[in-house]
């Protein structure tokens, strides 16, 4: 409680956004190319520990192939653990696991542990970014720039981890799509 | 110089809602201490049990 209150008192909302995004990148194998939708699915799994693929599809209104592909990715990167379901032998229960669980917990501290607010944050970013498949990298660029108020491209990209060429491409796409505008 | 288009603050409101919720919980707990703060009822709040139940912490 004290730690959470201290975090709130000492950071702006823009800083919180960048920190939450950093924790989510950490929770997803340190891959900033991970989509916000993948982060949403991991959040849903953390919220409903022991859930199933079908339940995730229903809650997030996603199709079967999308959810299966993301579940496979999360399993391959050690983010989740699958177990046999006691209720239905054809289904597997899913729970967040290991380093992902720790990083998600750190991210959730900024929302007082309330998953619906994290989902609102992710959903807001998905709608705001206007990309076909917005990534955590896109979200980090925008959150960093918003926190600065206005800044030069090089200044922002110096704060973004990952391959410089990929970061430049993402930034330019955000400019082309009108998410980043001339200050 | 670049900036983010208008509207991003609405996304950041997700952090406000978390804070509001925490504030409400704190007020609820304080009110309970003031009005019902007996040794047998305090744990009900701390463990999230219904305030109108007769359940105590006897385990």
PDB file of C-alpha atoms in Angstrom:
ATOM      1  CA  UNK A   1       0.000   0.000   0.000  1.00  0.00           C
ATOM      2  CA  UNK A   2       2.739   2.452   0.987  1.00  0.00           C
ATOM      3  CA  UNK A   3       4.766   1.565  -2.090  1.00  0.00           C
ATOM      4  CA  UNK A   4       1.743   2.058  -4.326  1.00  0.00           C
ATOM      5  CA  UNK A   5       0.899   5.420  -2.783  1.00  0.00           C
ATOM      6  CA  UNK A   6       4.519   6.535  -3.091  1.00  0.00           C
ATOM      7  CA  UNK A   7       4.539   5.570  -6.776  1.00  0.00           C
ATOM      8  CA  UNK A   8       1.390   7.601  -7.341  1.00  0.00           C
ATOM      9  CA  UNK A   9       2.697  10.623  -5.508  1.00  0.00           C
ATOM     10  CA  UNK A  10       6.084  10.682  -7.211  1.00  0.00           C
ATOM     11  CA  UNK A  11       5.138  10.056 -10.820  1.00  0.00           C
ATOM     12  CA  UNK A  12       3.012  11.805 -13.396  1.00  0.00           C
ATOM     13  CA  UNK A  13       0.380   9.854 -15.294  1.00  0.00           C
ATOM     14  CA  UNK A  14       2.568   9.986 -18.387  1.00  0.00           C
ATOM     15  CA  UNK A  15       5.470   8.483 -16.458  1.00  0.00           C
ATOM     16  CA  UNK A  16       3.173   5.787 -15.108  1.00  0.00           C
ATOM     17  CA  UNK A  17       2.126   4.970 -18.674  1.00  0.00           C
ATOM     18  CA  UNK A  18       5.736   4.500 -19.790  1.00  0.00           C
ATOM     19  CA  UNK A  19       6.505   2.365 -16.735  1.00  0.00           C
ATOM     20  CA  UNK A  20       3.448   0.177 -17.231  1.00  0.00           C
ATOM     21  CA  UNK A  21       4.406  -0.318 -20.879  1.00  0.00           C
ATOM     22  CA  UNK A  22       7.984  -1.205 -19.861  1.00  0.00           C
ATOM     23  CA  UNK A  23       6.688  -3.817 -17.417  1.00  0.00           C
ATOM     24  CA  UNK A  24       4.403  -5.269 -20.081  1.00  0.00           C
ATOM     25  CA  UNK A  25       7.317  -5.491 -22.519  1.00  0.00           C
ATOM     26  CA  UNK A  26       9.211  -7.333 -19.768  1.00  0.00           C
ATOM     27  CA  UNK A  27       6.244  -9.634 -19.199  1.00  0.00           C
ATOM     28  CA  UNK A  28       6.203 -10.486 -22.909  1.00  0.00           C
ATOM     29  CA  UNK A  29       9.744 -11.751 -23.331  1.00  0.00           C
ATOM     30  CA  UNK A  30      11.229  -8.225 -23.596  1.00  0.00           C
ATOM     31  CA  UNK A  31       9.760  -8.091 -27.098  1.00  0.00           C
ATOM     32  CA  UNK A  32       8.524  -4.542 -27.767  1.00  0.00           C
ATOM     33  CA  UNK A  33       7.109  -5.771 -31.082  1.00  0.00           C
ATOM     34  CA  UNK A  34       4.438  -7.579 -29.088  1.00  0.00           C
ATOM     35  CA  UNK A  35       1.004  -6.291 -29.962  1.00  0.00           C
ATOM     36  CA  UNK A  36      -1.221  -4.522 -27.476  1.00  0.00           C
ATOM     37  CA  UNK A  37      -3.745  -7.280 -28.169  1.00  0.00           C
ATOM     38  CA  UNK A  38      -1.217  -9.850 -26.917  1.00  0.00           C
ATOM     39  CA  UNK A  39      -0.733  -7.719 -23.788  1.00  0.00           C
ATOM     40  CA  UNK A  40      -4.520  -7.644 -23.401  1.00  0.00           C
ATOM     41  CA  UNK A  41      -4.707 -11.447 -23.587  1.00  0.00           C
ATOM     42  CA  UNK A  42      -1.929 -11.833 -21.002  1.00  0.00           C
ATOM     43  CA  UNK A  43      -3.748  -9.358 -18.748  1.00  0.00           C
ATOM     44  CA  UNK A  44      -6.964 -11.350 -19.123  1.00  0.00           C
ATOM     45  CA  UNK A  45      -5.124 -14.575 -18.234  1.00  0.00           C
ATOM     46  CA  UNK A  46      -3.647 -12.896 -15.157  1.00  0.00           C
ATOM     47  CA  UNK A  47      -7.096 -11.636 -14.155  1.00  0.00           C
ATOM     48  CA  UNK A  48      -8.811 -14.998 -14.643  1.00  0.00           C
ATOM     49  CA  UNK A  49      -6.193 -17.511 -13.502  1.00  0.00           C
ATOM     50  CA  UNK A  50      -7.101 -21.024 -14.629  1.00  0.00           C
ATOM     51  CA  UNK A  51      -9.152 -19.713 -17.550  1.00  0.00           C
ATOM     52  CA  UNK A  52      -9.573 -21.459 -20.911  1.00  0.00           C
ATOM     53  CA  UNK A  53      -9.040 -20.448 -24.523  1.00  0.00           C
ATOM     54  CA  UNK A  54     -12.792 -20.380 -25.142  1.00  0.00           C
ATOM     55  CA  UNK A  55     -13.393 -18.112 -22.138  1.00  0.00           C
ATOM     56  CA  UNK A  56     -10.699 -15.691 -23.370  1.00  0.00           C
ATOM     57  CA  UNK A  57     -12.319 -15.636 -26.823  1.00  0.00           C
ATOM     58  CA  UNK A  58     -15.682 -14.750 -25.312  1.00  0.00           C
ATOM     59  CA  UNK A  59     -14.442 -12.111 -22.875  1.00  0.00           C
ATOM     60  CA  UNK A  60     -12.220 -10.307 -25.392  1.00  0.00           C
ATOM     61  CA  UNK A  61     -14.421 -10.941 -28.430  1.00  0.00           C
ATOM     62  CA  UNK A  62     -11.553 -12.467 -30.421  1.00  0.00           C
ATOM     63  CA  UNK A  63     -11.655 -15.279 -32.961  1.00  0.00           C
ATOM     64  CA  UNK A  64     -10.333 -18.756 -32.242  1.00  0.00           C
ATOM     65  CA  UNK A  65      -7.306 -18.628 -34.558  1.00  0.00           C
ATOM     66  CA  UNK A  66      -6.100 -15.307 -33.106  1.00  0.00           C
ATOM     67  CA  UNK A  67      -6.352 -16.520 -29.525  1.00  0.00           C
ATOM     68  CA  UNK A  68      -4.728 -19.874 -30.340  1.00  0.00           C
ATOM     69  CA  UNK A  69      -1.815 -18.144 -32.095  1.00  0.00           C
ATOM     70  CA  UNK A  70      -1.249 -15.808 -29.135  1.00  0.00           C
ATOM     71  CA  UNK A  71      -1.580 -18.619 -26.577  1.00  0.00           C
ATOM     72  CA  UNK A  72       1.029 -20.618 -28.517  1.00  0.00           C
ATOM     73  CA  UNK A  73       3.363 -17.592 -28.495  1.00  0.00           C
ATOM     74  CA  UNK A  74       2.859 -17.001 -24.774  1.00  0.00           C
ATOM     75  CA  UNK A  75       3.537 -20.673 -24.040  1.00  0.00           C
ATOM     76  CA  UNK A  76       6.677 -20.744 -26.211  1.00  0.00           C
ATOM     77  CA  UNK A  77       8.054 -17.688 -24.400  1.00  0.00           C
ATOM     78  CA  UNK A  78       7.341 -19.139 -20.961  1.00  0.00           C
ATOM     79  CA  UNK A  79       4.712 -16.547 -20.071  1.00  0.00           C
ATOM     80  CA  UNK A  80       1.941 -19.013 -19.266  1.00  0.00           C
ATOM     81  CA  UNK A  81       1.459 -22.519 -17.922  1.00  0.00           C
ATOM     82  CA  UNK A  82      -1.120 -24.977 -19.279  1.00  0.00           C
ATOM     83  CA  UNK A  83      -2.784 -27.717 -17.246  1.00  0.00           C
ATOM     84  CA  UNK A  84      -5.376 -30.400 -17.882  1.00  0.00           C
ATOM     85  CA  UNK A  85      -8.844 -29.177 -17.010  1.00  0.00           C
ATOM     86  CA  UNK A  86     -10.598 -31.227 -14.345  1.00  0.00           C
ATOM     87  CA  UNK A  87     -14.000 -30.211 -15.736  1.00  0.00           C
ATOM     88  CA  UNK A  88     -13.333 -30.860 -19.439  1.00  0.00           C
ATOM     89  CA  UNK A  89     -10.555 -33.188 -20.579  1.00  0.00           C
ATOM     90  CA  UNK A  90     -10.547 -31.587 -24.043  1.00  0.00           C
ATOM     91  CA  UNK A  91      -9.760 -28.167 -22.579  1.00  0.00           C
ATOM     92  CA  UNK A  92      -6.616 -26.856 -20.908  1.00  0.00           C
ATOM     93  CA  UNK A  93      -6.580 -24.305 -18.147  1.00  0.00           C
ATOM     94  CA  UNK A  94      -4.204 -21.373 -18.534  1.00  0.00           C
ATOM     95  CA  UNK A  95      -2.384 -19.307 -15.918  1.00  0.00           C
ATOM     96  CA  UNK A  96       0.289 -16.626 -16.050  1.00  0.00           C
ATOM     97  CA  UNK A  97       3.652 -17.927 -14.942  1.00  0.00           C
ATOM     98  CA  UNK A  98       7.219 -17.138 -13.884  1.00  0.00           C
ATOM     99  CA  UNK A  99       8.827 -13.877 -14.991  1.00  0.00           C
ATOM    100  CA  UNK A 100       5.633 -12.771 -16.736  1.00  0.00           C
ATOM    101  CA  UNK A 101       3.689 -13.088 -13.512  1.00  0.00           C
ATOM    102  CA  UNK A 102       6.223 -10.926 -11.673  1.00  0.00           C
ATOM    103  CA  UNK A 103       6.303  -8.252 -14.378  1.00  0.00           C
ATOM    104  CA  UNK A 104       2.516  -8.194 -14.644  1.00  0.00           C
ATOM    105  CA  UNK A 105       2.286  -7.749 -10.891  1.00  0.00           C
ATOM    106  CA  UNK A 106       4.658  -4.763 -11.133  1.00  0.00           C
ATOM    107  CA  UNK A 107       2.538  -3.248 -13.910  1.00  0.00           C
ATOM    108  CA  UNK A 108      -0.686  -3.824 -11.996  1.00  0.00           C
ATOM    109  CA  UNK A 109       0.642  -1.878  -8.992  1.00  0.00           C
ATOM    110  CA  UNK A 110      -0.059   1.283 -11.007  1.00  0.00           C
ATOM    111  CA  UNK A 111      -3.741   0.301 -11.240  1.00  0.00           C
ATOM    112  CA  UNK A 112      -4.158  -0.718  -7.625  1.00  0.00           C
ATOM    113  CA  UNK A 113      -4.330  -4.330  -8.854  1.00  0.00           C
ATOM    114  CA  UNK A 114      -7.584  -3.692 -10.716  1.00  0.00           C
ATOM    115  CA  UNK A 115      -7.375  -5.442 -14.064  1.00  0.00           C
ATOM    116  CA  UNK A 116     -10.293  -3.607 -15.647  1.00  0.00           C
ATOM    117  CA  UNK A 117      -8.296  -0.373 -15.494  1.00  0.00           C
ATOM    118  CA  UNK A 118      -5.312  -1.998 -17.173  1.00  0.00           C
ATOM    119  CA  UNK A 119      -7.688  -3.240 -19.876  1.00  0.00           C
ATOM    120  CA  UNK A 120      -9.106   0.262 -20.266  1.00  0.00           C
ATOM    121  CA  UNK A 121      -5.564   1.597 -20.655  1.00  0.00           C
ATOM    122  CA  UNK A 122      -4.703  -1.016 -23.297  1.00  0.00           C
ATOM    123  CA  UNK A 123      -7.998  -0.624 -25.125  1.00  0.00           C
ATOM    124  CA  UNK A 124      -7.576   3.160 -25.123  1.00  0.00           C
ATOM    125  CA  UNK A 125      -4.130   2.812 -26.665  1.00  0.00           C
ATOM    126  CA  UNK A 126      -5.376   0.360 -29.310  1.00  0.00           C
ATOM    127  CA  UNK A 127      -8.047   2.842 -30.398  1.00  0.00           C
ATOM    128  CA  UNK A 128      -5.788   5.893 -30.155  1.00  0.00           C
ATOM    129  CA  UNK A 129      -2.828   4.521 -32.105  1.00  0.00           C
ATOM    130  CA  UNK A 130      -4.807   3.905 -35.317  1.00  0.00           C
ATOM    131  CA  UNK A 131      -2.420   1.121 -36.359  1.00  0.00           C
ATOM    132  CA  UNK A 132      -3.565  -2.130 -37.914  1.00  0.00           C
ATOM    133  CA  UNK A 133      -1.730  -4.041 -35.203  1.00  0.00           C
ATOM    134  CA  UNK A 134      -0.443  -1.546 -32.615  1.00  0.00           C
ATOM    135  CA  UNK A 135       2.579  -2.674 -30.636  1.00  0.00           C
ATOM    136  CA  UNK A 136       3.981  -1.923 -27.215  1.00  0.00           C
ATOM    137  CA  UNK A 137       6.763  -0.050 -29.059  1.00  0.00           C
ATOM    138  CA  UNK A 138       4.165   2.274 -30.621  1.00  0.00           C
ATOM    139  CA  UNK A 139       2.573   2.805 -27.219  1.00  0.00           C
ATOM    140  CA  UNK A 140       5.961   3.544 -25.604  1.00  0.00           C
ATOM    141  CA  UNK A 141       6.865   6.113 -28.277  1.00  0.00           C
ATOM    142  CA  UNK A 142       3.569   7.959 -27.829  1.00  0.00           C
ATOM    143  CA  UNK A 143       3.641   7.822 -24.017  1.00  0.00           C
ATOM    144  CA  UNK A 144       7.229   9.118 -23.968  1.00  0.00           C
ATOM    145  CA  UNK A 145       6.443  11.962 -26.351  1.00  0.00           C
ATOM    146  CA  UNK A 146       3.294  12.879 -24.434  1.00  0.00           C
ATOM    147  CA  UNK A 147       5.270  13.043 -21.212  1.00  0.00           C
ATOM    148  CA  UNK A 148       7.761  15.447 -22.816  1.00  0.00           C
ATOM    149  CA  UNK A 149       4.999  17.689 -24.182  1.00  0.00           C
ATOM    150  CA  UNK A 150       6.893  18.272 -27.402  1.00  0.00           C
ATOM    151  CA  UNK A 151      10.269  17.009 -28.514  1.00  0.00           C
ATOM    152  CA  UNK A 152      12.419  16.175 -31.492  1.00  0.00           C
ATOM    153  CA  UNK A 153      12.200  12.705 -33.004  1.00  0.00           C
ATOM    154  CA  UNK A 154      15.822  11.840 -32.122  1.00  0.00           C
ATOM    155  CA  UNK A 155      15.241  12.834 -28.514  1.00  0.00           C
ATOM    156  CA  UNK A 156      12.294  10.450 -28.165  1.00  0.00           C
ATOM    157  CA  UNK A 157      13.895   7.558 -30.014  1.00  0.00           C
ATOM    158  CA  UNK A 158      16.957   7.766 -27.756  1.00  0.00           C
ATOM    159  CA  UNK A 159      14.675   6.600 -24.936  1.00  0.00           C
ATOM    160  CA  UNK A 160      13.218   3.641 -26.826  1.00  0.00           C
ATOM    161  CA  UNK A 161      14.991   0.282 -26.558  1.00  0.00           C
ATOM    162  CA  UNK A 162      15.403  -1.979 -29.562  1.00  0.00           C
ATOM    163  CA  UNK A 163      16.688  -1.763 -33.120  1.00  0.00           C
ATOM    164  CA  UNK A 164      17.072   1.859 -34.260  1.00  0.00           C
ATOM    165  CA  UNK A 165      15.759   1.144 -37.755  1.00  0.00           C
ATOM    166  CA  UNK A 166      12.597  -0.500 -36.392  1.00  0.00           C
ATOM    167  CA  UNK A 167      12.026   2.367 -33.966  1.00  0.00           C
ATOM    168  CA  UNK A 168      12.429   4.913 -36.786  1.00  0.00           C
ATOM    169  CA  UNK A 169       9.954   2.999 -38.946  1.00  0.00           C
ATOM    170  CA  UNK A 170       7.393   2.859 -36.131  1.00  0.00           C
ATOM    171  CA  UNK A 171       7.811   6.566 -35.383  1.00  0.00           C
ATOM    172  CA  UNK A 172       7.407   7.521 -39.048  1.00  0.00           C
ATOM    173  CA  UNK A 173       4.266   5.396 -39.328  1.00  0.00           C
ATOM    174  CA  UNK A 174       2.771   7.181 -36.316  1.00  0.00           C
ATOM    175  CA  UNK A 175       3.530  10.514 -38.016  1.00  0.00           C
ATOM    176  CA  UNK A 176       2.014   9.339 -41.301  1.00  0.00           C
ATOM    177  CA  UNK A 177      -1.130   8.196 -39.501  1.00  0.00           C
ATOM    178  CA  UNK A 178      -1.519  11.514 -37.674  1.00  0.00           C
ATOM    179  CA  UNK A 179      -0.922  10.145 -34.183  1.00  0.00           C
ATOM    180  CA  UNK A 180       2.203  12.286 -33.857  1.00  0.00           C
ATOM    181  CA  UNK A 181       1.757  15.807 -35.205  1.00  0.00           C
ATOM    182  CA  UNK A 182       3.967  18.805 -35.789  1.00  0.00           C
ATOM    183  CA  UNK A 183       4.132  20.808 -32.558  1.00  0.00           C
TER     184      UNK A 183
ATOM    185  CA  UNK B   1       9.298  19.558 -32.716  1.00  0.00           C
ATOM    186  CA  UNK B   2       6.660  16.855 -32.504  1.00  0.00           C
ATOM    187  CA  UNK B   3       3.800  16.236 -30.103  1.00  0.00           C
ATOM    188  CA  UNK B   4       1.062  13.662 -29.604  1.00  0.00           C
ATOM    189  CA  UNK B   5      -2.311  14.516 -31.125  1.00  0.00           C
ATOM    190  CA  UNK B   6      -5.076  15.567 -28.749  1.00  0.00           C
ATOM    191  CA  UNK B   7      -6.955  12.909 -26.837  1.00  0.00           C
ATOM    192  CA  UNK B   8      -4.174  10.979 -25.129  1.00  0.00           C
ATOM    193  CA  UNK B   9      -5.152  12.341 -21.708  1.00  0.00           C
ATOM    194  CA  UNK B  10      -8.363  10.317 -21.918  1.00  0.00           C
ATOM    195  CA  UNK B  11      -6.275   7.136 -21.971  1.00  0.00           C
ATOM    196  CA  UNK B  12      -4.346   8.271 -18.911  1.00  0.00           C
ATOM    197  CA  UNK B  13      -7.645   8.643 -17.030  1.00  0.00           C
ATOM    198  CA  UNK B  14      -7.331   4.893 -16.365  1.00  0.00           C
ATOM    199  CA  UNK B  15      -4.830   5.873 -13.657  1.00  0.00           C
ATOM    200  CA  UNK B  16      -7.303   8.321 -12.078  1.00  0.00           C
ATOM    201  CA  UNK B  17      -9.954   5.633 -11.766  1.00  0.00           C
ATOM    202  CA  UNK B  18      -7.574   3.382  -9.865  1.00  0.00           C
ATOM    203  CA  UNK B  19      -6.793   6.180  -7.463  1.00  0.00           C
ATOM    204  CA  UNK B  20     -10.469   7.012  -6.931  1.00  0.00           C
ATOM    205  CA  UNK B  21     -11.215   3.412  -6.134  1.00  0.00           C
ATOM    206  CA  UNK B  22      -8.430   3.276  -3.571  1.00  0.00           C
ATOM    207  CA  UNK B  23      -9.740   6.446  -1.965  1.00  0.00           C
ATOM    208  CA  UNK B  24     -13.246   4.992  -1.645  1.00  0.00           C
ATOM    209  CA  UNK B  25     -11.890   1.798  -0.075  1.00  0.00           C
ATOM    210  CA  UNK B  26      -9.939   3.830   2.463  1.00  0.00           C
ATOM    211  CA  UNK B  27     -13.024   5.850   3.405  1.00  0.00           C
ATOM    212  CA  UNK B  28     -15.135   2.707   3.761  1.00  0.00           C
ATOM    213  CA  UNK B  29     -12.597   1.103   6.053  1.00  0.00           C
ATOM    214  CA  UNK B  30     -12.245   4.232   8.175  1.00  0.00           C
ATOM    215  CA  UNK B  31     -16.020   4.485   8.579  1.00  0.00           C
ATOM    216  CA  UNK B  32     -16.138   0.894   9.676  1.00  0.00           C
ATOM    217  CA  UNK B  33     -13.474   1.441  12.322  1.00  0.00           C
ATOM    218  CA  UNK B  34     -15.410   4.403  13.676  1.00  0.00           C
ATOM    219  CA  UNK B  35     -18.863   2.807  13.783  1.00  0.00           C
ATOM    220  CA  UNK B  36     -18.351  -0.956  14.118  1.00  0.00           C
ATOM    221  CA  UNK B  37     -14.814  -1.309  15.332  1.00  0.00           C
ATOM    222  CA  UNK B  38     -15.134  -4.203  17.717  1.00  0.00           C
ATOM    223  CA  UNK B  39     -12.534  -6.954  17.809  1.00  0.00           C
ATOM    224  CA  UNK B  40     -14.965  -9.480  16.339  1.00  0.00           C
ATOM    225  CA  UNK B  41     -16.056  -7.385  13.370  1.00  0.00           C
ATOM    226  CA  UNK B  42     -12.808  -5.760  12.272  1.00  0.00           C
ATOM    227  CA  UNK B  43     -11.406  -8.884  10.617  1.00  0.00           C
ATOM    228  CA  UNK B  44     -14.534  -9.181   8.453  1.00  0.00           C
ATOM    229  CA  UNK B  45     -13.569  -5.992   6.681  1.00  0.00           C
ATOM    230  CA  UNK B  46      -9.917  -6.862   6.380  1.00  0.00           C
ATOM    231  CA  UNK B  47     -10.752 -10.215   4.807  1.00  0.00           C
ATOM    232  CA  UNK B  48     -13.562  -8.878   2.639  1.00  0.00           C
ATOM    233  CA  UNK B  49     -16.483 -10.680   4.298  1.00  0.00           C
ATOM    234  CA  UNK B  50     -19.949  -9.191   4.067  1.00  0.00           C
ATOM    235  CA  UNK B  51     -20.548  -6.504   6.695  1.00  0.00           C
ATOM    236  CA  UNK B  52     -24.059  -7.743   7.434  1.00  0.00           C
ATOM    237  CA  UNK B  53     -23.109 -11.341   8.105  1.00  0.00           C
ATOM    238  CA  UNK B  54     -22.818 -12.730  11.609  1.00  0.00           C
ATOM    239  CA  UNK B  55     -19.626 -14.511  10.730  1.00  0.00           C
ATOM    240  CA  UNK B  56     -16.657 -13.938  13.048  1.00  0.00           C
ATOM    241  CA  UNK B  57     -13.019 -14.820  12.717  1.00  0.00           C
ATOM    242  CA  UNK B  58     -13.317 -18.058  14.690  1.00  0.00           C
ATOM    243  CA  UNK B  59     -11.484 -20.680  12.677  1.00  0.00           C
TER     244      UNK B  59
END
